[in-house]
Short mmCIF file of C-alpha atoms in Angstrom, two decimals:
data_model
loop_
_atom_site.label_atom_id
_atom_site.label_comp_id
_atom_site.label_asym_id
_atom_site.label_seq_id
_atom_site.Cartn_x
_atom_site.Cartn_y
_atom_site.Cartn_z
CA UNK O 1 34.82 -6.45 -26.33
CA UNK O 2 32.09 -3.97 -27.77
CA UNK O 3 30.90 -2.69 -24.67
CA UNK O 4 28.33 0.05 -26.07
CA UNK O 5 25.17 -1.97 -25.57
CA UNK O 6 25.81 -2.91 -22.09
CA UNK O 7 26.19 1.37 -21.74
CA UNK O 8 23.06 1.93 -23.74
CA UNK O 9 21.79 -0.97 -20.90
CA UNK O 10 23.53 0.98 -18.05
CA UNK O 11 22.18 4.02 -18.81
CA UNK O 12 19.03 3.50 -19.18
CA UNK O 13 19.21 1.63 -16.16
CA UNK O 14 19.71 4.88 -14.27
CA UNK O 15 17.10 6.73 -15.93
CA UNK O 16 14.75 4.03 -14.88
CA UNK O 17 16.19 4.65 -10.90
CA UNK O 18 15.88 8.08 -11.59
CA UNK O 19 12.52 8.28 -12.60
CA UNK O 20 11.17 5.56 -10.34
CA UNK O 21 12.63 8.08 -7.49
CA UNK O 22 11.10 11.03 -8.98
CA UNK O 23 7.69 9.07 -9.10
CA UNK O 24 8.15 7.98 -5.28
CA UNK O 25 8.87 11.50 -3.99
CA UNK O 26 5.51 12.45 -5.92
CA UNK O 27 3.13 10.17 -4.77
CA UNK O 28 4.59 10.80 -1.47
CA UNK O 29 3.84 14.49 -1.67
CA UNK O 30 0.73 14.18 -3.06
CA UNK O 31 -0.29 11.68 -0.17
CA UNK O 32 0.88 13.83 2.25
CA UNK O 33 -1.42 17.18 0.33
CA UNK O 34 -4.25 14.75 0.34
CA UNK O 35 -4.36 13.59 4.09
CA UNK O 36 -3.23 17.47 5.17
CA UNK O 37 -6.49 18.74 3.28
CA UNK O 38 -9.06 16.67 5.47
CA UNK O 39 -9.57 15.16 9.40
CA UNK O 40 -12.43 12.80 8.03
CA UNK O 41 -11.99 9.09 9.96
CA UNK O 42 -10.13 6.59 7.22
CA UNK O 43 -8.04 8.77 5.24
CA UNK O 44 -5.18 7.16 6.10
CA UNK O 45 -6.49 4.04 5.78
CA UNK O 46 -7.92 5.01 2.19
CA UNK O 47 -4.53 5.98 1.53
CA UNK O 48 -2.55 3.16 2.30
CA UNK O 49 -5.35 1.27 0.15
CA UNK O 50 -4.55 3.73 -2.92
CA UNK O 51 -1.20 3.59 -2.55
CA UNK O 52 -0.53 0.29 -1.54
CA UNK O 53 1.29 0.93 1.35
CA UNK O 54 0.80 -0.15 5.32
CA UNK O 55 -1.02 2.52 7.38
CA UNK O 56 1.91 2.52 9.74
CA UNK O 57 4.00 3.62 6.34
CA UNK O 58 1.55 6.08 5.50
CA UNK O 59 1.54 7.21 9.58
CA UNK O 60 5.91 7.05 9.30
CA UNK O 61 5.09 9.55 6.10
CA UNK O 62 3.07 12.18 7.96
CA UNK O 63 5.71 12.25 11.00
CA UNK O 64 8.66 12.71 8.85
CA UNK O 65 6.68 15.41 6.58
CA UNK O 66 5.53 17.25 9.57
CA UNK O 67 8.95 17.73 11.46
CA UNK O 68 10.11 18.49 8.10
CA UNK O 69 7.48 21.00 7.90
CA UNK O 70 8.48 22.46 11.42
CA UNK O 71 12.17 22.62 10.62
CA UNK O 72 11.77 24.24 7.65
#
């Protein structure tokens, strides 16, 4: 059994998972910068629409970034 294209497959596999997590943690940080640098009425809302998230993601987001925020 010649297995080295399923590893060639496997591995780039996980660089795919790897990057898709890298991308996730960005866009959540930069979400999180963008609603922390203004109160104006519908930023959430304009986020969710940007990001394609719900606004009770976006909402979940902001919690868990400010108690991280508080702990740290």
């Amino acid at each position: 059994m010649d297995t080295a294209k399923l590893e060639l497959a496997a591995q780039r596999y996980r660089d795919a998972e790897e990057a898709l997590e890298a991308a996730r943690s960005n866009l959540q940080a930069e979400a999180v910068a963008a609603l922390r640098q203004t109160d104006e009425r519908g930023s959430q809302a304009q986020v969710a629409r940007i990001t394609g998230w719900t606004r009770e993601y976006v909402r979940k987001l902001i919690k868990k970034a400010d108690t991280e925020r508080q702990e740290g």
